[in-house]
Structure formats: C-alpha cells, structure tokens
C-alpha cells in the first residue's frame, strides 16, 4: 500500500477518551457524510484506545468491549464502509496500551490478521508499556511486516511520539504516517510547543511516510478528554493552517455532531485542504529569519506546489500583534529575476501583488496568513 497524500479523518481520542461506543461511532460516521467532511477529504474514522476487553479470547485474539461495542468491530466496520468511509482502530507495540488494555506485543501477526478480518483500513500503533528487553524499532518493524502481509490494505499510523529519534528509523518500518510529537492538548501553549519543535522533523516527511503533528483540536473549545483550557477561533485557524501547510495528516478530534460553525468552516476550508493535499508534497521551508522586519522570528513557511504556485504561511504564535515585512529575496525571488508574486489570501479571498520584493503584513495575536501565490512578471507601478 502506498499513501501519496497526508491522510485525513476523525479520531475518537481528543474528545471522547474512554467514553466511546458503537452508537457514537455510527453517529460520527453519519455526520462525516452529512456535513461534508467526507467530501472535503476526511475519509478515515478511527476508534482510538479503550475499545478492547481486558482479556484476549481463548484463541489469543483481541475482543471488542462487549458493553461498548455489542455488535462487534466487524459490524461497525461494515457500517462505516456503507457510508463510503474507511475504518480505523488502535493498538500498541507494548504489552498493554497506554490505558491498560492488551497491547499487540508478541501478537502482531494474529492481531493484524484479526484487524484484516474485521475490515480495518487504518491502524494507529502506540508505544506504551514497551518491554525493556526489546528495542522499539524492532517492535514497529514487526507490526509493519504483519500489516504488509495480512492480505488487506491497512494504513500503518505509528505513534511513537517522536521518541528515540523516530524520524531516523521510522521509514524502515513501513509506517505511512508517524507521530513526530508528544500528545496535543486543547490549548494555545500546546499547539505552539508542537509547532516549534516540528521543523526538525519536516525534512523526514515525504509521500509514503508523513510526519504527523498529532490530531487536531480545532473546535473543541475546552471540552473533552484533552481539553486544557481551550482555544479561540483564531488559535484554531492558526493551528489548522500550520498543520495543513506543513503536510501533516489532518485528523479531526472534536465532537463534529455539535461543533460551532466557525470551527467547522476552518476544518472544511477547501483552499487550505488543497495546499495540504497537493500531490507534490514538497517540503515546506522556513524563511522568517529574525531581523529588523521580523524581530521575533515569526515563522514564515514557503511550500512549492505541483502546478508551480507557492503556498506562503505567516504565523503569529505570540500574544502581541506582529507587524512584519517578509522579504522575497529569501526564497530567491529578488527583483533581478524580473518576477514577483500575485498572492491570494485563502482565508479572506483577497488578491494583491507584492511590490519591491517585500510583503508587509499585520497579524493579530495568535492569528496567521496563508497565501496561495502565483509567480508573475514584475510590472512597475503595480501597488500592493
Ligand atoms: C497515547 C497517544 C494518544 C492516544 C492515547 C490513548 O498517549 O499518544 O494519541 O492514542 O495514547 O491511550
């Protein structure tokens, strides 16, 4: 199985934690279709930790919690598939999952086979309770082999939190996406912390094996399992834009059955999603080097798109307004090239030209800009 674009979907953990059951998952499947999430590209519906019984059955197979999922996982997968969605599940490389349910350690092949028989399309694979005598690389490789031989296409979503320099070995395991970060919380501090660390991992992200900044908290507004105070809509917009521009998988974590419209509009912004899903998946690079025009070093990322256009994101994670000038020389577009940029703000729809190779922007606290840019001839007299 080859995964060419950052995977998109919904995951139960951020809002629901332990509090999951088959009715909830069916309702989420219905809403994913009804409210346009599937149409926008969110295709995987993933049940995270806490779906299992505490004991395997007499054949050593994992069993779904009989109270929460009385119809079983195969029936649930069938329902999810009937909606045109794909079904995901969670397990762990250790003896136990992070919440203390049976892990897949020394059961990798039988678990992969069980998941295939249930119709699973996506496995999130965690690293809690790893026995000290085994190295983590071998354990992730073993599940990678088991999945690649289970007779079904199952996306392998490794979740080793960036630990043990995950970026350096994860591509040997067959993982199609891999967590580069520790767990997200629904707060601006958490978003900013994950974002700031990610540059280190970005160069290891590529089609086939995408670095994952963790699931989205957009729209949680301080409610649910990982709620740590919540965020404003501007913070969610910045969070989503950053994840999207930097080629991260986009896994929604909010309760989409009752998400406010402004958050839903963020998650469904087609122009932002198109930048995330651009088939080139070229590596974004940072040009916001601190200087007199950008004294705090607000991150400015540039990403070449497959049709020759460019996505430029300017991010203000700080608590004060940013008054910035971004110099196109830093991406090689000096005036001597005879070229400049025509830029479209994908959040407001406004279009302008960059003059004198300098883009001036005022960005409110915690907000951002994302421009889709065309390279055009420099015509003197055109003003921004
Ligand atoms: C770890 C992962 C989370 C979530 C929980 C479930 O903390 O990083 O994303 O899957 O386990 O227990």
mmCIF file of C-alpha atoms and ligand atoms in Angstrom:
data_model
loop_
_atom_site.group_PDB
_atom_site.id
_atom_site.type_symbol
_atom_site.label_atom_id
_atom_site.label_comp_id
_atom_site.label_asym_id
_atom_site.label_seq_id
_atom_site.Cartn_x
_atom_site.Cartn_y
_atom_site.Cartn_z
ATOM 1 C CA UNK A 1 0.000 0.000 0.000
ATOM 2 C CA UNK A 2 1.357 3.412 -0.928
ATOM 3 C CA UNK A 3 -0.031 6.568 0.686
ATOM 4 C CA UNK A 4 0.553 9.548 -1.581
ATOM 5 C CA UNK A 5 -1.040 12.391 0.392
ATOM 6 C CA UNK A 6 -1.343 13.240 4.096
ATOM 7 C CA UNK A 7 -4.151 11.046 5.481
ATOM 8 C CA UNK A 8 -7.323 12.818 6.651
ATOM 9 C CA UNK A 9 -10.028 11.670 9.023
ATOM 10 C CA UNK A 10 -11.516 11.762 12.521
ATOM 11 C CA UNK A 11 -10.235 10.117 15.724
ATOM 12 C CA UNK A 12 -12.109 9.488 18.980
ATOM 13 C CA UNK A 13 -9.316 10.239 21.481
ATOM 14 C CA UNK A 14 -9.172 14.035 21.825
ATOM 15 C CA UNK A 15 -12.808 14.439 22.800
ATOM 16 C CA UNK A 16 -14.031 11.059 23.996
ATOM 17 C CA UNK A 17 -11.087 9.140 25.537
ATOM 18 C CA UNK A 18 -12.623 6.115 27.321
ATOM 19 C CA UNK A 19 -16.153 7.250 26.628
ATOM 20 C CA UNK A 20 -16.705 5.539 23.280
ATOM 21 C CA UNK A 21 -19.296 3.101 21.972
ATOM 22 C CA UNK A 22 -20.741 1.878 18.698
ATOM 23 C CA UNK A 23 -23.653 4.321 18.708
ATOM 24 C CA UNK A 24 -21.288 7.268 18.960
ATOM 25 C CA UNK A 25 -19.113 5.963 16.135
ATOM 26 C CA UNK A 26 -22.134 5.434 13.905
ATOM 27 C CA UNK A 27 -23.358 8.955 14.619
ATOM 28 C CA UNK A 28 -19.934 10.362 13.792
ATOM 29 C CA UNK A 29 -19.942 8.386 10.526
ATOM 30 C CA UNK A 30 -23.342 9.877 9.662
ATOM 31 C CA UNK A 31 -22.161 13.419 10.412
ATOM 32 C CA UNK A 32 -18.936 12.969 8.448
ATOM 33 C CA UNK A 33 -21.046 12.322 5.400
ATOM 34 C CA UNK A 34 -23.979 14.688 6.116
ATOM 35 C CA UNK A 35 -21.883 17.751 6.954
ATOM 36 C CA UNK A 36 -19.389 17.468 4.098
ATOM 37 C CA UNK A 37 -16.313 16.137 5.896
ATOM 38 C CA UNK A 38 -16.002 13.091 3.659
ATOM 39 C CA UNK A 39 -16.472 15.259 0.566
ATOM 40 C CA UNK A 40 -13.688 17.529 1.772
ATOM 41 C CA UNK A 41 -11.328 14.525 2.077
ATOM 42 C CA UNK A 42 -11.736 13.298 5.678
ATOM 43 C CA UNK A 43 -12.114 9.606 4.909
ATOM 44 C CA UNK A 44 -10.788 7.634 7.908
ATOM 45 C CA UNK A 45 -12.933 7.196 11.017
ATOM 46 C CA UNK A 46 -10.606 5.936 13.750
ATOM 47 C CA UNK A 47 -11.559 4.386 17.084
ATOM 48 C CA UNK A 48 -8.639 5.097 19.437
ATOM 49 C CA UNK A 49 -7.710 3.315 22.698
ATOM 50 C CA UNK A 50 -10.301 1.796 25.118
ATOM 51 C CA UNK A 51 -12.323 -0.217 22.587
ATOM 52 C CA UNK A 52 -10.994 -3.573 23.899
ATOM 53 C CA UNK A 53 -11.901 -6.102 26.589
ATOM 54 C CA UNK A 54 -9.166 -6.552 29.197
ATOM 55 C CA UNK A 55 -8.629 -10.194 28.211
ATOM 56 C CA UNK A 56 -7.955 -11.817 24.856
ATOM 57 C CA UNK A 57 -10.201 -14.769 23.910
ATOM 58 C CA UNK A 58 -9.208 -18.455 24.142
ATOM 59 C CA UNK A 59 -7.519 -18.218 20.727
ATOM 60 C CA UNK A 60 -5.411 -15.257 21.769
ATOM 61 C CA UNK A 61 -7.470 -12.795 19.739
ATOM 62 C CA UNK A 62 -8.367 -9.274 20.814
ATOM 63 C CA UNK A 63 -12.023 -8.816 21.710
ATOM 64 C CA UNK A 64 -14.063 -5.628 21.477
ATOM 65 C CA UNK A 65 -15.604 -4.405 24.757
ATOM 66 C CA UNK A 66 -18.932 -6.251 24.880
ATOM 67 C CA UNK A 67 -20.811 -3.406 26.535
ATOM 68 C CA UNK A 68 -19.493 -0.579 24.390
ATOM 69 C CA UNK A 69 -19.454 -2.472 21.094
ATOM 70 C CA UNK A 70 -22.076 -5.259 21.458
ATOM 71 C CA UNK A 71 -22.344 -5.769 17.697
ATOM 72 C CA UNK A 72 -18.582 -6.222 17.367
ATOM 73 C CA UNK A 73 -15.983 -4.470 15.261
ATOM 74 C CA UNK A 74 -16.781 -6.235 12.003
ATOM 75 C CA UNK A 75 -20.356 -4.916 12.075
ATOM 76 C CA UNK A 76 -19.107 -1.439 12.930
ATOM 77 C CA UNK A 77 -16.573 -1.515 10.093
ATOM 78 C CA UNK A 78 -19.348 -2.634 7.734
ATOM 79 C CA UNK A 79 -21.478 0.331 8.799
ATOM 80 C CA UNK A 80 -18.599 2.784 8.365
ATOM 81 C CA UNK A 81 -17.846 1.319 4.922
ATOM 82 C CA UNK A 82 -21.526 1.574 3.939
ATOM 83 C CA UNK A 83 -21.166 5.349 4.355
ATOM 84 C CA UNK A 84 -18.194 5.453 1.970
ATOM 85 C CA UNK A 85 -15.719 5.958 4.829
ATOM 86 C CA UNK A 86 -12.731 3.867 5.927
ATOM 87 C CA UNK A 87 -12.453 2.303 9.365
ATOM 88 C CA UNK A 88 -9.519 2.696 11.749
ATOM 89 C CA UNK A 89 -8.597 1.109 15.046
ATOM 90 C CA UNK A 90 -5.854 1.413 17.690
ATOM 91 C CA UNK A 91 -3.320 -0.913 19.268
ATOM 92 C CA UNK A 92 0.075 -0.690 20.912
ATOM 93 C CA UNK A 93 3.570 -2.133 20.485
ATOM 94 C CA UNK A 94 3.874 -2.856 24.226
ATOM 95 C CA UNK A 95 2.301 -5.455 26.488
ATOM 96 C CA UNK A 96 -0.508 -3.006 27.305
ATOM 97 C CA UNK A 97 -1.983 0.029 25.575
ATOM 98 C CA UNK A 98 -1.480 3.427 27.206
ATOM 99 C CA UNK A 99 -4.819 2.987 29.002
ATOM 100 C CA UNK A 100 -4.004 -0.544 30.192
ATOM 101 C CA UNK A 101 -5.789 -2.761 27.644
ATOM 102 C CA UNK A 102 -3.961 -5.678 25.957
ATOM 103 C CA UNK A 103 -1.224 -4.500 23.583
ATOM 104 C CA UNK A 104 -0.021 -6.304 20.468
ATOM 105 C CA UNK A 105 3.420 -7.272 21.799
ATOM 106 C CA UNK A 106 4.152 -10.838 20.595
ATOM 107 C CA UNK A 107 0.693 -10.912 18.986
ATOM 108 C CA UNK A 108 1.499 -8.753 15.975
ATOM 109 C CA UNK A 109 0.674 -11.287 13.275
ATOM 110 C CA UNK A 110 -2.523 -12.575 14.855
ATOM 111 C CA UNK A 111 -3.725 -9.029 15.567
ATOM 112 C CA UNK A 112 -3.007 -7.884 12.008
ATOM 113 C CA UNK A 113 -4.985 -10.876 10.790
ATOM 114 C CA UNK A 114 -7.893 -10.082 13.144
ATOM 115 C CA UNK A 115 -7.948 -6.448 12.003
ATOM 116 C CA UNK A 116 -7.935 -7.558 8.357
ATOM 117 C CA UNK A 117 -10.855 -9.916 9.002
ATOM 118 C CA UNK A 118 -12.825 -7.124 10.666
ATOM 119 C CA UNK A 119 -12.287 -4.861 7.656
ATOM 120 C CA UNK A 120 -9.919 -2.406 9.322
ATOM 121 C CA UNK A 121 -8.254 0.097 6.947
ATOM 122 C CA UNK A 122 -6.054 2.057 9.389
ATOM 123 C CA UNK A 123 -4.084 1.066 12.480
ATOM 124 C CA UNK A 124 -2.823 3.650 14.946
ATOM 125 C CA UNK A 125 0.036 1.945 16.772
ATOM 126 C CA UNK A 126 1.253 3.341 20.095
ATOM 127 C CA UNK A 127 4.390 2.666 22.162
ATOM 128 C CA UNK A 128 3.336 2.442 25.834
ATOM 129 C CA UNK A 129 4.481 -0.499 28.017
ATOM 130 C CA UNK A 130 7.295 -1.488 25.698
ATOM 131 C CA UNK A 131 9.259 -4.306 27.389
ATOM 132 C CA UNK A 132 12.735 -3.063 28.317
ATOM 133 C CA UNK A 133 14.390 -6.061 26.681
ATOM 134 C CA UNK A 134 13.061 -5.181 23.215
ATOM 135 C CA UNK A 135 14.064 -2.205 21.186
ATOM 136 C CA UNK A 136 11.255 -0.102 19.889
ATOM 137 C CA UNK A 137 12.484 -0.174 16.294
ATOM 138 C CA UNK A 138 12.146 -3.959 16.087
ATOM 139 C CA UNK A 139 8.622 -3.808 17.507
ATOM 140 C CA UNK A 140 7.411 -1.249 14.990
ATOM 141 C CA UNK A 141 9.117 -3.163 12.168
ATOM 142 C CA UNK A 142 7.396 -6.348 13.288
ATOM 143 C CA UNK A 143 3.935 -4.794 13.103
ATOM 144 C CA UNK A 144 4.867 -3.200 9.768
ATOM 145 C CA UNK A 145 5.656 -6.657 8.394
ATOM 146 C CA UNK A 146 2.497 -8.147 9.897
ATOM 147 C CA UNK A 147 0.298 -5.480 8.293
ATOM 148 C CA UNK A 148 2.019 -5.730 4.926
ATOM 149 C CA UNK A 149 1.284 -9.480 4.976
ATOM 150 C CA UNK A 150 -2.252 -9.524 6.367
ATOM 151 C CA UNK A 151 -3.975 -9.630 2.992
ATOM 152 C CA UNK A 152 -5.666 -6.237 3.317
ATOM 153 C CA UNK A 153 -4.518 -2.655 2.726
ATOM 154 C CA UNK A 154 -4.147 -1.220 6.223
ATOM 155 C CA UNK A 155 -2.605 2.192 6.692
ATOM 156 C CA UNK A 156 0.087 1.951 9.380
ATOM 157 C CA UNK A 157 -0.029 5.060 11.609
ATOM 158 C CA UNK A 158 2.916 4.790 14.002
ATOM 159 C CA UNK A 159 2.603 6.696 17.259
ATOM 160 C CA UNK A 160 5.990 6.696 18.958
ATOM 161 C CA UNK A 161 5.737 10.389 19.907
ATOM 162 C CA UNK A 162 8.981 11.361 18.152
ATOM 163 C CA UNK A 163 10.869 9.483 20.886
ATOM 164 C CA UNK A 164 14.181 7.694 20.247
ATOM 165 C CA UNK A 165 14.657 9.970 17.215
ATOM 166 C CA UNK A 166 11.675 8.350 15.485
ATOM 167 C CA UNK A 167 12.387 10.311 12.310
ATOM 168 C CA UNK A 168 15.636 8.423 11.717
ATOM 169 C CA UNK A 169 14.280 4.867 11.704
ATOM 170 C CA UNK A 170 10.544 5.035 11.202
ATOM 171 C CA UNK A 171 10.739 4.748 7.411
ATOM 172 C CA UNK A 172 12.281 1.287 7.809
ATOM 173 C CA UNK A 173 9.090 0.041 9.480
ATOM 174 C CA UNK A 174 6.568 0.541 6.682
ATOM 175 C CA UNK A 175 4.732 3.301 8.593
ATOM 176 C CA UNK A 176 2.663 5.503 6.284
ATOM 177 C CA UNK A 177 2.477 8.274 8.877
ATOM 178 C CA UNK A 178 4.309 8.733 12.160
ATOM 179 C CA UNK A 179 3.828 10.912 15.198
ATOM 180 C CA UNK A 180 6.724 13.320 15.498
ATOM 181 C CA UNK A 181 5.435 14.939 18.666
ATOM 182 C CA UNK A 182 4.138 14.237 22.141
ATOM 183 C CA UNK A 183 0.388 14.480 22.766
ATOM 184 C CA UNK A 184 -1.526 17.600 21.837
ATOM 185 C CA UNK A 185 -3.785 19.366 24.336
ATOM 186 C CA UNK A 186 -6.566 21.828 23.569
ATOM 187 C CA UNK A 187 -4.557 24.948 24.405
ATOM 188 C CA UNK A 188 -2.527 27.506 22.504
ATOM 189 C CA UNK A 189 0.584 26.647 24.547
ATOM 190 C CA UNK A 190 0.403 23.038 23.419
ATOM 191 C CA UNK A 191 -0.165 23.931 19.765
ATOM 192 C CA UNK A 192 2.739 26.365 19.834
ATOM 193 C CA UNK A 193 5.039 23.876 21.530
ATOM 194 C CA UNK A 194 4.340 21.167 18.941
ATOM 195 C CA UNK A 195 4.679 23.645 16.085
ATOM 196 C CA UNK A 196 8.016 24.982 17.308
ATOM 197 C CA UNK A 197 9.575 21.526 17.547
ATOM 198 C CA UNK A 198 8.379 20.297 14.187
ATOM 199 C CA UNK A 199 10.924 21.929 11.877
ATOM 200 C CA UNK A 200 13.420 19.265 12.966
ATOM 201 C CA UNK A 201 11.173 16.506 11.583
ATOM 202 C CA UNK A 202 9.879 18.183 8.463
ATOM 203 C CA UNK A 203 12.723 17.117 6.235
ATOM 204 C CA UNK A 204 11.994 13.468 7.033
ATOM 205 C CA UNK A 205 8.360 13.737 5.959
ATOM 206 C CA UNK A 206 7.520 12.609 2.444
ATOM 207 C CA UNK A 207 4.863 10.937 0.323
ATOM 208 C CA UNK A 208 4.575 7.360 1.524
ATOM 209 C CA UNK A 209 5.524 8.274 5.121
ATOM 210 C CA UNK A 210 4.194 11.546 6.511
ATOM 211 C CA UNK A 211 5.330 13.192 9.749
ATOM 212 C CA UNK A 212 2.320 13.732 11.992
ATOM 213 C CA UNK A 213 1.929 16.747 14.301
ATOM 214 C CA UNK A 214 -0.857 14.893 16.208
ATOM 215 C CA UNK A 215 -4.613 15.107 15.901
ATOM 216 C CA UNK A 216 -6.410 18.425 15.572
ATOM 217 C CA UNK A 217 -8.094 20.154 18.498
ATOM 218 C CA UNK A 218 -9.968 22.610 16.248
ATOM 219 C CA UNK A 219 -13.486 23.152 17.566
ATOM 220 C CA UNK A 220 -13.080 21.544 20.998
ATOM 221 C CA UNK A 221 -13.352 24.903 22.813
ATOM 222 C CA UNK A 222 -12.164 23.407 26.097
ATOM 223 C CA UNK A 223 -14.461 20.377 26.197
ATOM 224 C CA UNK A 224 -13.396 16.749 26.112
ATOM 225 C CA UNK A 225 -10.612 14.373 27.009
ATOM 226 C CA UNK A 226 -7.596 16.562 26.159
ATOM 227 C CA UNK A 227 -9.194 19.913 26.995
ATOM 228 C CA UNK A 228 -6.664 22.148 28.708
ATOM 229 C CA UNK A 229 -8.479 25.440 28.728
ATOM 230 C CA UNK A 230 -9.446 25.513 25.065
ATOM 231 C CA UNK A 231 -8.572 27.981 22.320
ATOM 232 C CA UNK A 232 -10.086 30.918 20.481
ATOM 233 C CA UNK A 233 -11.233 30.580 16.890
ATOM 234 C CA UNK A 234 -8.131 32.500 15.709
ATOM 235 C CA UNK A 235 -5.903 29.997 17.523
ATOM 236 C CA UNK A 236 -7.723 27.102 15.855
ATOM 237 C CA UNK A 237 -7.341 28.753 12.477
ATOM 238 C CA UNK A 238 -3.585 29.138 13.018
ATOM 239 C CA UNK A 239 -3.301 25.550 14.274
ATOM 240 C CA UNK A 240 -5.147 24.156 11.263
ATOM 241 C CA UNK A 241 -3.251 26.303 8.774
ATOM 242 C CA UNK A 242 0.114 25.281 10.190
ATOM 243 C CA UNK A 243 -0.742 21.552 10.225
ATOM 244 C CA UNK A 244 -2.091 21.790 6.682
ATOM 245 C CA UNK A 245 0.753 23.796 5.172
ATOM 246 C CA UNK A 246 3.385 21.580 6.780
ATOM 247 C CA UNK A 247 1.992 18.377 5.215
ATOM 248 C CA UNK A 248 0.752 16.880 8.490
ATOM 249 C CA UNK A 249 -2.081 14.349 8.417
ATOM 250 C CA UNK A 250 -5.356 16.085 9.331
ATOM 251 C CA UNK A 251 -7.262 14.013 11.879
ATOM 252 C CA UNK A 252 -10.174 15.871 13.465
ATOM 253 C CA UNK A 253 -10.558 15.410 17.233
ATOM 254 C CA UNK A 254 -13.649 17.498 18.040
ATOM 255 C CA UNK A 255 -17.222 16.317 18.504
ATOM 256 C CA UNK A 256 -18.389 17.168 14.994
ATOM 257 C CA UNK A 257 -22.001 16.447 15.974
ATOM 258 C CA UNK A 258 -22.120 19.794 17.793
ATOM 259 C CA UNK A 259 -19.143 21.781 16.555
ATOM 260 C CA UNK A 260 -19.755 25.550 16.125
ATOM 261 C CA UNK A 261 -19.993 26.800 12.552
ATOM 262 C CA UNK A 262 -16.839 28.916 12.705
ATOM 263 C CA UNK A 263 -14.766 25.848 13.632
ATOM 264 C CA UNK A 264 -16.444 23.708 11.011
ATOM 265 C CA UNK A 265 -15.662 26.363 8.404
ATOM 266 C CA UNK A 266 -11.996 26.123 9.376
ATOM 267 C CA UNK A 267 -11.927 22.339 9.003
ATOM 268 C CA UNK A 268 -13.736 22.495 5.671
ATOM 269 C CA UNK A 269 -11.745 25.296 4.013
ATOM 270 C CA UNK A 270 -11.125 23.726 0.603
ATOM 271 C CA UNK A 271 -8.250 26.025 -0.345
ATOM 272 C CA UNK A 272 -6.301 25.195 2.797
ATOM 273 C CA UNK A 273 -7.006 21.490 2.353
ATOM 274 C CA UNK A 274 -5.853 21.694 -1.275
ATOM 275 C CA UNK A 275 -2.487 23.029 -0.094
ATOM 276 C CA UNK A 276 -2.188 20.129 2.369
ATOM 277 C CA UNK A 277 -3.203 17.592 -0.265
ATOM 278 C CA UNK A 278 -1.067 18.977 -3.105
ATOM 279 C CA UNK A 279 0.304 15.922 -4.864
ATOM 280 C CA UNK A 280 3.894 17.162 -4.975
ATOM 281 C CA UNK A 281 4.066 17.102 -1.142
ATOM 282 C CA UNK A 282 7.194 19.259 -1.438
ATOM 283 C CA UNK A 283 8.947 20.062 1.788
ATOM 284 C CA UNK A 284 7.965 23.457 3.247
ATOM 285 C CA UNK A 285 10.939 25.608 4.257
ATOM 286 C CA UNK A 286 11.255 28.483 6.676
ATOM 287 C CA UNK A 287 12.264 31.997 5.585
ATOM 288 C CA UNK A 288 11.239 34.058 8.601
ATOM 289 C CA UNK A 289 14.745 34.622 9.898
ATOM 290 C CA UNK A 290 14.754 37.231 12.726
ATOM 291 C CA UNK A 291 15.854 40.709 11.637
ATOM 292 C CA UNK A 292 14.580 44.287 11.845
ATOM 293 C CA UNK A 293 11.496 43.353 9.810
ATOM 294 C CA UNK A 294 10.721 40.201 11.739
ATOM 295 C CA UNK A 295 12.414 40.695 15.110
ATOM 296 C CA UNK A 296 10.738 37.792 16.903
ATOM 297 C CA UNK A 297 11.314 35.370 14.082
ATOM 298 C CA UNK A 298 7.634 34.674 13.480
ATOM 299 C CA UNK A 299 7.701 31.541 11.319
ATOM 300 C CA UNK A 300 7.189 32.114 7.610
ATOM 301 C CA UNK A 301 6.944 28.898 5.609
ATOM 302 C CA UNK A 302 7.070 28.538 1.856
ATOM 303 C CA UNK A 303 5.941 25.428 0.017
ATOM 304 C CA UNK A 304 6.210 24.870 -3.713
ATOM 305 C CA UNK A 305 3.018 23.401 -5.165
ATOM 306 C CA UNK A 306 2.881 20.926 -8.025
ATOM 307 C CA UNK A 307 1.424 23.438 -10.531
ATOM 308 C CA UNK A 308 4.251 25.935 -9.905
ATOM 309 C CA UNK A 309 2.292 28.075 -7.452
ATOM 310 C CA UNK A 310 3.542 28.618 -3.938
ATOM 311 C CA UNK A 311 1.891 28.435 -0.534
ATOM 312 C CA UNK A 312 3.225 31.000 1.911
ATOM 313 C CA UNK A 313 2.157 30.841 5.560
ATOM 314 C CA UNK A 314 2.988 33.554 8.085
ATOM 315 C CA UNK A 315 2.303 32.603 11.684
ATOM 316 C CA UNK A 316 1.951 34.686 14.803
ATOM 317 C CA UNK A 317 2.016 32.394 17.841
ATOM 318 C CA UNK A 318 2.745 35.365 20.121
ATOM 319 C CA UNK A 319 0.413 37.407 22.329
ATOM 320 C CA UNK A 320 1.130 40.727 20.567
ATOM 321 C CA UNK A 321 0.250 41.912 17.082
ATOM 322 C CA UNK A 322 3.014 41.165 14.563
ATOM 323 C CA UNK A 323 3.948 43.903 12.140
ATOM 324 C CA UNK A 324 6.105 42.089 9.627
ATOM 325 C CA UNK A 325 7.814 42.521 6.312
ATOM 326 C CA UNK A 326 8.651 39.301 4.514
ATOM 327 C CA UNK A 327 11.438 39.619 2.032
ATOM 328 C CA UNK A 328 11.004 37.577 -1.157
ATOM 329 C CA UNK A 329 14.801 37.543 -1.629
ATOM 330 C CA UNK A 330 14.824 34.799 0.998
ATOM 331 C CA UNK A 331 13.036 32.481 -1.387
ATOM 332 C CA UNK A 332 15.153 33.533 -4.346
ATOM 333 C CA UNK A 333 12.628 35.956 -5.853
ATOM 334 C CA UNK A 334 14.849 39.037 -5.886
ATOM 335 C CA UNK A 335 13.799 41.859 -8.167
ATOM 336 C CA UNK A 336 16.633 40.902 -10.520
ATOM 337 C CA UNK A 337 14.577 37.862 -11.592
ATOM 338 C CA UNK A 338 12.002 40.218 -13.142
ATOM 339 C CA UNK A 339 9.326 38.305 -11.221
ATOM 340 C CA UNK A 340 7.097 38.906 -8.274
ATOM 341 C CA UNK A 341 4.121 37.242 -6.592
ATOM 342 C CA UNK A 342 0.400 37.657 -7.070
ATOM 343 C CA UNK A 343 -0.969 36.460 -3.745
ATOM 344 C CA UNK A 344 -4.408 35.274 -2.749
ATOM 345 C CA UNK A 345 -5.265 35.188 0.947
ATOM 346 C CA UNK A 346 -7.026 31.828 1.253
ATOM 347 C CA UNK A 347 -8.881 32.886 4.404
ATOM 348 C CA UNK A 348 -10.297 36.180 3.054
ATOM 349 C CA UNK A 349 -10.162 35.649 -0.713
ATOM 350 C CA UNK A 350 -8.321 38.974 -1.257
ATOM 351 C CA UNK A 351 -5.723 39.177 -4.005
ATOM 352 C CA UNK A 352 -2.770 41.592 -4.218
ATOM 353 C CA UNK A 353 0.688 41.985 -5.790
ATOM 354 C CA UNK A 354 3.931 42.092 -3.898
ATOM 355 C CA UNK A 355 5.917 45.193 -4.806
ATOM 356 C CA UNK A 356 9.631 45.812 -4.252
ATOM 357 C CA UNK A 357 10.037 42.156 -3.256
ATOM 358 C CA UNK A 358 8.672 42.882 0.218
ATOM 359 C CA UNK A 359 5.327 41.706 1.598
ATOM 360 C CA UNK A 360 4.062 43.791 4.502
ATOM 361 C CA UNK A 361 1.574 42.142 6.879
ATOM 362 C CA UNK A 362 -0.053 42.939 10.194
ATOM 363 C CA UNK A 363 -1.136 39.813 12.012
ATOM 364 C CA UNK A 364 -3.240 39.942 15.191
ATOM 365 C CA UNK A 365 -2.094 37.861 18.177
ATOM 366 C CA UNK A 366 -2.377 34.077 17.610
ATOM 367 C CA UNK A 367 -3.505 34.560 14.019
ATOM 368 C CA UNK A 368 -1.897 33.783 10.679
ATOM 369 C CA UNK A 369 -1.952 34.387 6.944
ATOM 370 C CA UNK A 370 -1.895 31.754 4.257
ATOM 371 C CA UNK A 371 -1.366 32.931 0.701
ATOM 372 C CA UNK A 372 -1.599 30.959 -2.476
ATOM 373 C CA UNK A 373 0.905 32.725 -4.729
ATOM 374 C CA UNK A 374 1.474 32.862 -8.484
ATOM 375 C CA UNK A 375 4.813 33.898 -9.907
ATOM 376 C CA UNK A 376 4.109 36.783 -12.318
ATOM 377 C CA UNK A 377 6.122 39.354 -14.265
ATOM 378 C CA UNK A 378 7.198 42.337 -12.285
ATOM 379 C CA UNK A 379 5.332 45.357 -13.653
ATOM 380 C CA UNK A 380 6.449 48.678 -12.256
ATOM 381 C CA UNK A 381 3.645 50.783 -10.931
ATOM 382 C CA UNK A 382 1.557 47.934 -9.511
ATOM 383 C CA UNK A 383 0.976 48.635 -5.856
ATOM 384 C CA UNK A 384 0.207 46.195 -3.068
HETATM 385 C C1 LIG B 1 -1.081 7.960 23.661
HETATM 386 C C2 LIG B 1 -1.216 8.581 22.272
HETATM 387 C C3 LIG B 1 -2.545 9.318 22.168
HETATM 388 C C4 LIG B 1 -3.695 8.379 22.454
HETATM 389 C C5 LIG B 1 -3.504 7.707 23.804
HETATM 390 C C6 LIG B 1 -4.507 6.603 24.037
HETATM 391 O O1 LIG B 1 -0.960 8.934 24.644
HETATM 392 O O2 LIG B 1 -0.139 9.425 22.007
HETATM 393 O O3 LIG B 1 -2.683 9.921 20.901
HETATM 394 O O4 LIG B 1 -3.776 7.418 21.434
HETATM 395 O O5 LIG B 1 -2.204 7.133 23.938
HETATM 396 O O6 LIG B 1 -4.272 5.912 25.219
#
